[in-house]
PDB file of C-alpha atoms in Angstrom:
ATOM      1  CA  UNK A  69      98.469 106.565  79.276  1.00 52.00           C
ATOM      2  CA  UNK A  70      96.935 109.455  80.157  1.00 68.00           C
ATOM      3  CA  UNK A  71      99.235 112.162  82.074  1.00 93.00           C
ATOM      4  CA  UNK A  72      98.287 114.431  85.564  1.00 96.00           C
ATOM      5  CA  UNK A  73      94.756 116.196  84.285  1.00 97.00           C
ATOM      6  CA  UNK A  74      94.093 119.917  86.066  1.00 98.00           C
ATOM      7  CA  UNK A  75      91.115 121.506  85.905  1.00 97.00           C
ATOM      8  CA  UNK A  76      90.268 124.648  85.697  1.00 97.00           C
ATOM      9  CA  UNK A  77      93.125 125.524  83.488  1.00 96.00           C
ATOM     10  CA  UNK A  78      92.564 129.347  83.939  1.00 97.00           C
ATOM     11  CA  UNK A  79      90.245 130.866  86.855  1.00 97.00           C
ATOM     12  CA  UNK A  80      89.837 134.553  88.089  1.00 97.00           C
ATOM     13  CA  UNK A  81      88.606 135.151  91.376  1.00 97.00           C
ATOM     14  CA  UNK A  82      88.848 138.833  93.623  1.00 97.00           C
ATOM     15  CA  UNK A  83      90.243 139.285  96.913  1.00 97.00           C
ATOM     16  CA  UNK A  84      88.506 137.713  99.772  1.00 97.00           C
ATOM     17  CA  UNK A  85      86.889 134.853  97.813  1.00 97.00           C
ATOM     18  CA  UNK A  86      87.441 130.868  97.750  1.00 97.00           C
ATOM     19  CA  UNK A  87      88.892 128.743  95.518  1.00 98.00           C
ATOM     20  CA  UNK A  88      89.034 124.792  94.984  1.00 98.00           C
ATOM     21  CA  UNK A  89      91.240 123.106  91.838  1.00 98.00           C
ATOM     22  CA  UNK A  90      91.404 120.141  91.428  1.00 98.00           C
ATOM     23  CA  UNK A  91      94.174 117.393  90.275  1.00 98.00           C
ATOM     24  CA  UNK A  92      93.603 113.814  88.770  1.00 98.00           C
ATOM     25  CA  UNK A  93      96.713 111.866  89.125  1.00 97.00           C
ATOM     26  CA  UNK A  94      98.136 109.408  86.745  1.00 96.00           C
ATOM     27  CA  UNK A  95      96.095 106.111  86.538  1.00 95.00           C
ATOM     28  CA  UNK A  96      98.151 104.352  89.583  1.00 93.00           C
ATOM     29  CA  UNK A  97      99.403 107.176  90.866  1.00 94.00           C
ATOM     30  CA  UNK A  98      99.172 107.465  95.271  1.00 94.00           C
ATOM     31  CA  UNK A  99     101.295 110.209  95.298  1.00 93.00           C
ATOM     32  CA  UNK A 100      99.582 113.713  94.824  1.00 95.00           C
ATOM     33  CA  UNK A 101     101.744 117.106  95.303  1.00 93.00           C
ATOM     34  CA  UNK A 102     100.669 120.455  94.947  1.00 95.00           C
ATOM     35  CA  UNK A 103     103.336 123.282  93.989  1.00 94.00           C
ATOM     36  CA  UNK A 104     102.770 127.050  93.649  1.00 95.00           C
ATOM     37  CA  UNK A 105     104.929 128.736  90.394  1.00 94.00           C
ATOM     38  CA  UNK A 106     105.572 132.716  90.351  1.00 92.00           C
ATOM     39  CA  UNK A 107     107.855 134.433  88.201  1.00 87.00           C
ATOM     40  CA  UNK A 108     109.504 135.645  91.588  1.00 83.00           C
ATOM     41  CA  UNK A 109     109.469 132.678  94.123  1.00 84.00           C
ATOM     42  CA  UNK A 110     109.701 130.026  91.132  1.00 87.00           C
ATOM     43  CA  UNK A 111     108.512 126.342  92.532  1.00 90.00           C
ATOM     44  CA  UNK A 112     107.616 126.017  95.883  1.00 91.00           C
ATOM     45  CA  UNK A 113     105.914 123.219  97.529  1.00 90.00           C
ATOM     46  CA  UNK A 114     102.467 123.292  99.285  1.00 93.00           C
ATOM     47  CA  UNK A 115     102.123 119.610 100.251  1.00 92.00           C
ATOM     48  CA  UNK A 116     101.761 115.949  99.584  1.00 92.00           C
ATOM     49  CA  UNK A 117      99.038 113.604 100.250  1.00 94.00           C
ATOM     50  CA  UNK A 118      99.260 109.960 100.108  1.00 92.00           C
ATOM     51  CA  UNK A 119      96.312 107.567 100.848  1.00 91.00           C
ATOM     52  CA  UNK A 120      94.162 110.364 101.626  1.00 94.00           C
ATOM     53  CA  UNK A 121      96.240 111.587 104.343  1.00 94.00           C
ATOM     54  CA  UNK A 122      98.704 114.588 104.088  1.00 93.00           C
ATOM     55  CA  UNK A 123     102.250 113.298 104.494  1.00 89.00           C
ATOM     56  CA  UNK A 124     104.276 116.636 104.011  1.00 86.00           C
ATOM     57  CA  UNK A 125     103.287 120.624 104.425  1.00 88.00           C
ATOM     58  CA  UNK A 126     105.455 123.348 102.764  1.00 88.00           C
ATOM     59  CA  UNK A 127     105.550 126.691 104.572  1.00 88.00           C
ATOM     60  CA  UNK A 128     102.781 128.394 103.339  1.00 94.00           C
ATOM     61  CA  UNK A 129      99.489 129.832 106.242  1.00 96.00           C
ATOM     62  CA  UNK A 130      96.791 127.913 106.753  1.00 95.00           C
ATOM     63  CA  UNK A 131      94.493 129.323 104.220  1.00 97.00           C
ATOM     64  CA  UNK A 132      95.905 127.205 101.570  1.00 98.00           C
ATOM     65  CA  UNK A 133      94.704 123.266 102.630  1.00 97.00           C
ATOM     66  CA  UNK A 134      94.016 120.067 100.352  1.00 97.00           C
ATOM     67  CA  UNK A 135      92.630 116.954 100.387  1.00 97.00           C
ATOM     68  CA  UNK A 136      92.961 113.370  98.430  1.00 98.00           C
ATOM     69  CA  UNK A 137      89.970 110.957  97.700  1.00 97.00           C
ATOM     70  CA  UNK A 138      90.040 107.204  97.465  1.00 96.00           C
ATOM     71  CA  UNK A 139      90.774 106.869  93.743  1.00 95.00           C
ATOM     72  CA  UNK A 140      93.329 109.241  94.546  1.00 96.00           C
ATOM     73  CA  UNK A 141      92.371 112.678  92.830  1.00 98.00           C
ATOM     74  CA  UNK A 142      93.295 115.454  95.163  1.00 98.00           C
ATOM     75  CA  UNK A 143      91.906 119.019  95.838  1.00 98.00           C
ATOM     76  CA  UNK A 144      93.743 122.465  96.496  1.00 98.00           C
ATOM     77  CA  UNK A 145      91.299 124.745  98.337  1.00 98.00           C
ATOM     78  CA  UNK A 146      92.772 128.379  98.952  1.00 98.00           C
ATOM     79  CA  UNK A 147      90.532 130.771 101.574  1.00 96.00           C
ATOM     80  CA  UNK A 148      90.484 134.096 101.620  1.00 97.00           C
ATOM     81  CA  UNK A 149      92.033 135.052  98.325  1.00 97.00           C
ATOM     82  CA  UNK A 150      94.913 137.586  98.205  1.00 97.00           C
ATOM     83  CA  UNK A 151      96.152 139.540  95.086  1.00 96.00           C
ATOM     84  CA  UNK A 152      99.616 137.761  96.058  1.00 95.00           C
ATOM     85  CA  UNK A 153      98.318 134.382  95.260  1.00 97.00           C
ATOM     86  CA  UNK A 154      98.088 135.020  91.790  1.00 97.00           C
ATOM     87  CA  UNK A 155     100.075 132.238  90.887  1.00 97.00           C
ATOM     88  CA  UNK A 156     100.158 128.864  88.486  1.00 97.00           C
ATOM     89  CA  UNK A 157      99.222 126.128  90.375  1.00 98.00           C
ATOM     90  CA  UNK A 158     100.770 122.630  89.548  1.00 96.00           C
ATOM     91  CA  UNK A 159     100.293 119.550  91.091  1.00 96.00           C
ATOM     92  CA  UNK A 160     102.128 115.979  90.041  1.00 94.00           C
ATOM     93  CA  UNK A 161     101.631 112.580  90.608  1.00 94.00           C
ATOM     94  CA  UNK A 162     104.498 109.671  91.893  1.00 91.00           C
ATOM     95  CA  UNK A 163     103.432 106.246  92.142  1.00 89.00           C
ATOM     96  CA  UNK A 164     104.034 105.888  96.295  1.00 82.00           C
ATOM     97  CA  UNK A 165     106.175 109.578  96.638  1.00 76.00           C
ATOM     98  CA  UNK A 166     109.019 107.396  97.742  1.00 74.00           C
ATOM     99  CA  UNK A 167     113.071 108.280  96.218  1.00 68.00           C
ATOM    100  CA  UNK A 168     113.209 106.841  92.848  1.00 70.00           C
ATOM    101  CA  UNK A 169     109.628 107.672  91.805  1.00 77.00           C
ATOM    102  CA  UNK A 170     110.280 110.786  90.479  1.00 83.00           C
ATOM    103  CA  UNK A 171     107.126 113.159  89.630  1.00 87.00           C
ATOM    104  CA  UNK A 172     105.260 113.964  86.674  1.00 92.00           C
ATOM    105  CA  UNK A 173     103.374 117.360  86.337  1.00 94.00           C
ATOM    106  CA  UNK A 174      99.926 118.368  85.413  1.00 96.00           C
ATOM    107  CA  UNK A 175      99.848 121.571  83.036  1.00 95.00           C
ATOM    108  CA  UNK A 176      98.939 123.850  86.021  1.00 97.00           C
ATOM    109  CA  UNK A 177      95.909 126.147  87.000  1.00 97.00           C
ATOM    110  CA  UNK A 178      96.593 129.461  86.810  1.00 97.00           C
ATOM    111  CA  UNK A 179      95.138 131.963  89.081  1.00 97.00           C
ATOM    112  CA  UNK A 180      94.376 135.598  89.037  1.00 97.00           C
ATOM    113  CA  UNK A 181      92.951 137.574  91.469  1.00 97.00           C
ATOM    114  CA  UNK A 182      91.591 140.673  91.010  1.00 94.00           C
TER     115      UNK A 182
ATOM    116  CA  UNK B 208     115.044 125.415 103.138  1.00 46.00           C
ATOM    117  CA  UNK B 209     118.028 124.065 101.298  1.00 51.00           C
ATOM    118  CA  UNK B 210     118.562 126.103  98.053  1.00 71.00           C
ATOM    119  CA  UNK B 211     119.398 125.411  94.896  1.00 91.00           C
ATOM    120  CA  UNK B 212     121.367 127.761  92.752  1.00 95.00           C
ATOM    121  CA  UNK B 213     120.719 127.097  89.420  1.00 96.00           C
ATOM    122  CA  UNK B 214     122.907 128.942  86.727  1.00 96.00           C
ATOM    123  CA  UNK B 215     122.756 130.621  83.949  1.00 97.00           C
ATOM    124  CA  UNK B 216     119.841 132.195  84.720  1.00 95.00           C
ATOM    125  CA  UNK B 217     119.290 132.634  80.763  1.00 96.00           C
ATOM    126  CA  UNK B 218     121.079 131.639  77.828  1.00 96.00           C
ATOM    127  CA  UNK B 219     120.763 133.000  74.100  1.00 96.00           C
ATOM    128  CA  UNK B 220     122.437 130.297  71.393  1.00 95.00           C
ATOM    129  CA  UNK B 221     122.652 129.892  68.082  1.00 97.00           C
ATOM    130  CA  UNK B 222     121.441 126.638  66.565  1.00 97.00           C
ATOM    131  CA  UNK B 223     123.338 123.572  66.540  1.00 97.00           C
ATOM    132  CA  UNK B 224     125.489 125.130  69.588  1.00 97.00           C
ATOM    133  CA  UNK B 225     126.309 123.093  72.601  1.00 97.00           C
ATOM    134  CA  UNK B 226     124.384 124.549  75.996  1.00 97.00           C
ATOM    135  CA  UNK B 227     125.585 123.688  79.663  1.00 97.00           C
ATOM    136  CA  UNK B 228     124.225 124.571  82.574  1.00 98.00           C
ATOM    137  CA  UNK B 229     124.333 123.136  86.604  1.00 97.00           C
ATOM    138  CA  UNK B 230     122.824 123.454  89.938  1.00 97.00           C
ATOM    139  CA  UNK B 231     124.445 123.285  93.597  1.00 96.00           C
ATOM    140  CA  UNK B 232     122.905 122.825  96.843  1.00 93.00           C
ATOM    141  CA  UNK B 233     124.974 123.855 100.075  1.00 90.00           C
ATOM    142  CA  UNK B 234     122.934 120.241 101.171  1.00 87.00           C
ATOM    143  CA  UNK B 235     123.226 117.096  99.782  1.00 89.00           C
ATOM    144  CA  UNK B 236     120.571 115.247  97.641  1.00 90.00           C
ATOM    145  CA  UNK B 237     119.534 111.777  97.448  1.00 89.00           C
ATOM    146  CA  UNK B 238     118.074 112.503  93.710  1.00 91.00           C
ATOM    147  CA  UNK B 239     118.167 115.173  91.100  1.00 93.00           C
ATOM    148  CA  UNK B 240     115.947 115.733  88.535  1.00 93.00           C
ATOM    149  CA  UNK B 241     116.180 118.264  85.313  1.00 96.00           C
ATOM    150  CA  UNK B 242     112.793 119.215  83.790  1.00 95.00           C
ATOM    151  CA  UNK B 243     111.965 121.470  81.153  1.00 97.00           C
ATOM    152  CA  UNK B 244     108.611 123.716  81.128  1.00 96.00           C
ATOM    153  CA  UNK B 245     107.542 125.561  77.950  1.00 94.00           C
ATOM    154  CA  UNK B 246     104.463 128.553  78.233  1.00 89.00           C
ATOM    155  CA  UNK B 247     101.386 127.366  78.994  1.00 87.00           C
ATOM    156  CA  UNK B 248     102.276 124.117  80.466  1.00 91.00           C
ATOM    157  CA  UNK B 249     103.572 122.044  83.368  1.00 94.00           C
ATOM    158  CA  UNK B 250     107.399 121.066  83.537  1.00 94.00           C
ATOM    159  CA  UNK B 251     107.836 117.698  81.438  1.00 94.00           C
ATOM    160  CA  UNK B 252     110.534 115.369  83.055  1.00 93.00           C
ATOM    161  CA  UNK B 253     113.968 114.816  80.954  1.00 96.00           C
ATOM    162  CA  UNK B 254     116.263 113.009  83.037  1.00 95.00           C
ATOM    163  CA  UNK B 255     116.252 111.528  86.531  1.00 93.00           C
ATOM    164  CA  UNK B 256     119.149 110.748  88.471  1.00 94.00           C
ATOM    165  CA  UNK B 257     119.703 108.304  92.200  1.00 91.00           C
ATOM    166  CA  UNK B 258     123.450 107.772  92.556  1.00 92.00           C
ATOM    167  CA  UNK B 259     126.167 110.226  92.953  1.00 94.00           C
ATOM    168  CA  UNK B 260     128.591 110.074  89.984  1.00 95.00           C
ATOM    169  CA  UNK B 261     125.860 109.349  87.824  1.00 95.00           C
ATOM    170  CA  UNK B 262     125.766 110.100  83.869  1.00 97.00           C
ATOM    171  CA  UNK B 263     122.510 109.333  82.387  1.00 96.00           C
ATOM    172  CA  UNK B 264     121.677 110.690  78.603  1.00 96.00           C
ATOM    173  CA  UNK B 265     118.092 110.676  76.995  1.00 94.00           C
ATOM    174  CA  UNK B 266     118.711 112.092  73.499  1.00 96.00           C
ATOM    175  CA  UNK B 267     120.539 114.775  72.794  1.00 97.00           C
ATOM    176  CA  UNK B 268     120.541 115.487  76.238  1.00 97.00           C
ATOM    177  CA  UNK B 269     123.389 114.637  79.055  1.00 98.00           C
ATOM    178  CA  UNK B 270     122.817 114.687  82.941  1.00 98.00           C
ATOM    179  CA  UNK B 271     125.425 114.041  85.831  1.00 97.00           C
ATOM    180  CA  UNK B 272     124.945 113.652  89.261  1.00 96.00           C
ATOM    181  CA  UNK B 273     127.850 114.963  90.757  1.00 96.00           C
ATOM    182  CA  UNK B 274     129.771 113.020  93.382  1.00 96.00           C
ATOM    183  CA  UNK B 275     129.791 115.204  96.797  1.00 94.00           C
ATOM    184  CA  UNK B 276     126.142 114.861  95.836  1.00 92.00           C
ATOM    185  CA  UNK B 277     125.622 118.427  96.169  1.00 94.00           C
ATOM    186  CA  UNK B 278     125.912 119.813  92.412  1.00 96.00           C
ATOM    187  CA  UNK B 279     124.357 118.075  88.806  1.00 97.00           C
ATOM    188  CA  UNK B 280     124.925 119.329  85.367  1.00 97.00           C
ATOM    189  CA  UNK B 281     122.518 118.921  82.442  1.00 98.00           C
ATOM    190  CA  UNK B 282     124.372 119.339  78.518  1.00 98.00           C
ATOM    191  CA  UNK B 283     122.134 120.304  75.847  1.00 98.00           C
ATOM    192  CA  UNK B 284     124.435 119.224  72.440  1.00 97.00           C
ATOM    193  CA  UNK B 285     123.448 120.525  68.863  1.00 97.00           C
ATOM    194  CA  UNK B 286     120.545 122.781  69.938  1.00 97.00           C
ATOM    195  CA  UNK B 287     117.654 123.039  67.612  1.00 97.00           C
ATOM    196  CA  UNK B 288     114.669 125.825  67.927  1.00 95.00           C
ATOM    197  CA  UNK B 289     112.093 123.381  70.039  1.00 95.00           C
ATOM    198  CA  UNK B 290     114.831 123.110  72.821  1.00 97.00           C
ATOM    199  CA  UNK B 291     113.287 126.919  73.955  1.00 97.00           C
ATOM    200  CA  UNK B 292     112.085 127.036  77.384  1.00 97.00           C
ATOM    201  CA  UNK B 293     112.596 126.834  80.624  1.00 96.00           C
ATOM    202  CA  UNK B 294     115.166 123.918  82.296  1.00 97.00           C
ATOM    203  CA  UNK B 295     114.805 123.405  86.245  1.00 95.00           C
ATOM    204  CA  UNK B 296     116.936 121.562  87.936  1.00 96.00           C
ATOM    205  CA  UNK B 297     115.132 119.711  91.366  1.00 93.00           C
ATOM    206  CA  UNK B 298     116.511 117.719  94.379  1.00 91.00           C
ATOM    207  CA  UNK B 299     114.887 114.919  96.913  1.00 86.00           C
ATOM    208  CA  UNK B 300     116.575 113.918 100.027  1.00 76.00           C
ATOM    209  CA  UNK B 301     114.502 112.209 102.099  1.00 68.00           C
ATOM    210  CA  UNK B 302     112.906 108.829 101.349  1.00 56.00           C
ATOM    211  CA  UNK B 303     109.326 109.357 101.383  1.00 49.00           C
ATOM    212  CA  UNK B 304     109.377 112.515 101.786  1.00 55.00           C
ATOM    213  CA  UNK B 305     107.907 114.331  98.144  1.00 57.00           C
ATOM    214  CA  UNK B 306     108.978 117.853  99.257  1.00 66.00           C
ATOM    215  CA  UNK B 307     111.270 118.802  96.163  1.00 79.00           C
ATOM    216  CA  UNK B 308     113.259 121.750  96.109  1.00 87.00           C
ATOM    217  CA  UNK B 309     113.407 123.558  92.825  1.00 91.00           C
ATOM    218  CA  UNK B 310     116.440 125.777  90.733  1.00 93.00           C
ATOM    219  CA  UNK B 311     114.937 129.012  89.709  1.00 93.00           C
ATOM    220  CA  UNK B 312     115.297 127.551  86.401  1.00 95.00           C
ATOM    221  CA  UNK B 313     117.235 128.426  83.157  1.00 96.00           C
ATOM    222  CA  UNK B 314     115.661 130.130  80.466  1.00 96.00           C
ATOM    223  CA  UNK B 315     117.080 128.649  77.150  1.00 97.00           C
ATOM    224  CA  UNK B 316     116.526 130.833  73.586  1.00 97.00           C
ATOM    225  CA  UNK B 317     117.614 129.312  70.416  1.00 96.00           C
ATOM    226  CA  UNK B 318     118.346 131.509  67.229  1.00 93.00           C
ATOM    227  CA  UNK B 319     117.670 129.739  64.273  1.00 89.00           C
TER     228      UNK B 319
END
């Protein structure tokens, strides 16, 4: 069964650019959730979507937004770039996000900005 | 945000040595989770608990759920060399609600 696919695995962007990654859930999957991973805030959410709809937000601004498609694969978009969202970017799948479902990562994007 | 403090921050072992480590939340959870990430990739569930008082094992590897609901222990027994990387500790409390709140993680070395 094939596991949460990321892609790109590695991007470099500069300051005041755009950037969209993109997350293909496990087959089955509803539940997308995007999470940002730095050596000095460690895991923090960004949000959820299920059914195309975002369900929960983190506290991060509004540059950072998403967005889920009908077969479920999901998009991070991040406007603006700053040299603080250098980051790895890792979203995971649930089956409807509900307790008991736990979640199951993707390998991450990680982003540098120059 | 509810916290969780996640400790030891790092632990060096020999091999074959027993490793403990826990997490507490000053809130309670509804589910805890341990995952383990290694460089380069994205954490890899281990064990997955739902009810306080909980003891669930998957290996070599023991988790507990503890009963105020508010603290969970993971045991690593016999540590061998692949057991290097990072463990996090996570906690749900809210049904549908994904948000997850993480430990800042444990970073295991093994000495052969």
């Amino acid at each position: 069964k094939a596991g949460v696919t990321q892609t790109p695995r590695y991007l470099i962007k500069t300051r005041g650019q755009q950037v969209t990654l993109s997350c293909s859930p496990i087959s089955g999957h509803r539940s997308v959730s995007w999470y940002q991973q730095t050596p000095g805030q460690g895991l923090q959410f960004l949000f959820e979507y299920f059914s195309e709809t975002q369900r929960n937000k983190g506290n991060f601004p509004g540059r950072f937004s998403g967005r889920q498609f009908s077969n479920s694969r999901s998009e991070m978009n991040v406007s603006t770039l700053e040299l603080g969202d250098s980051a790895l970017y890792l979203c995971a799948s649930s089956l409807t996000g509900n307790l008991g479902q736990p979640q199951h990562f993707g390998d991450g994007t990680r982003l540098s900005i120059l | 945000g509810q916290q969780l403090n996640q400790s030891p921050q790092s632990m060096f072992i020999q091999e074959g040595e027993d490793v403990s480590m826990n997490c507490t939340s000053s809130s309670i959870f509804n589910t805890w989770l341990w995952y383990k990430q290694e460089p380069g990739e994205g954490p890899v569930l281990l064990i997955a608990l739902y009810k306080a008082g909980e003891l669930t094992s998957n290996g070599r590897l023991t988790a507990q759920f503890g009963i105020t609901r508010k603290d969970s222990f993971l045991n690593i027994s016999a540590s061998i060399p692949s057991d290097v990387g990072i463990y996090f500790c996570a906690g749900q409390n809210k049904r549908g609600n994904n948000d997850m709140r993480f430990g800042a993680g444990t970073r295991l070395t093994v000495k052969p």
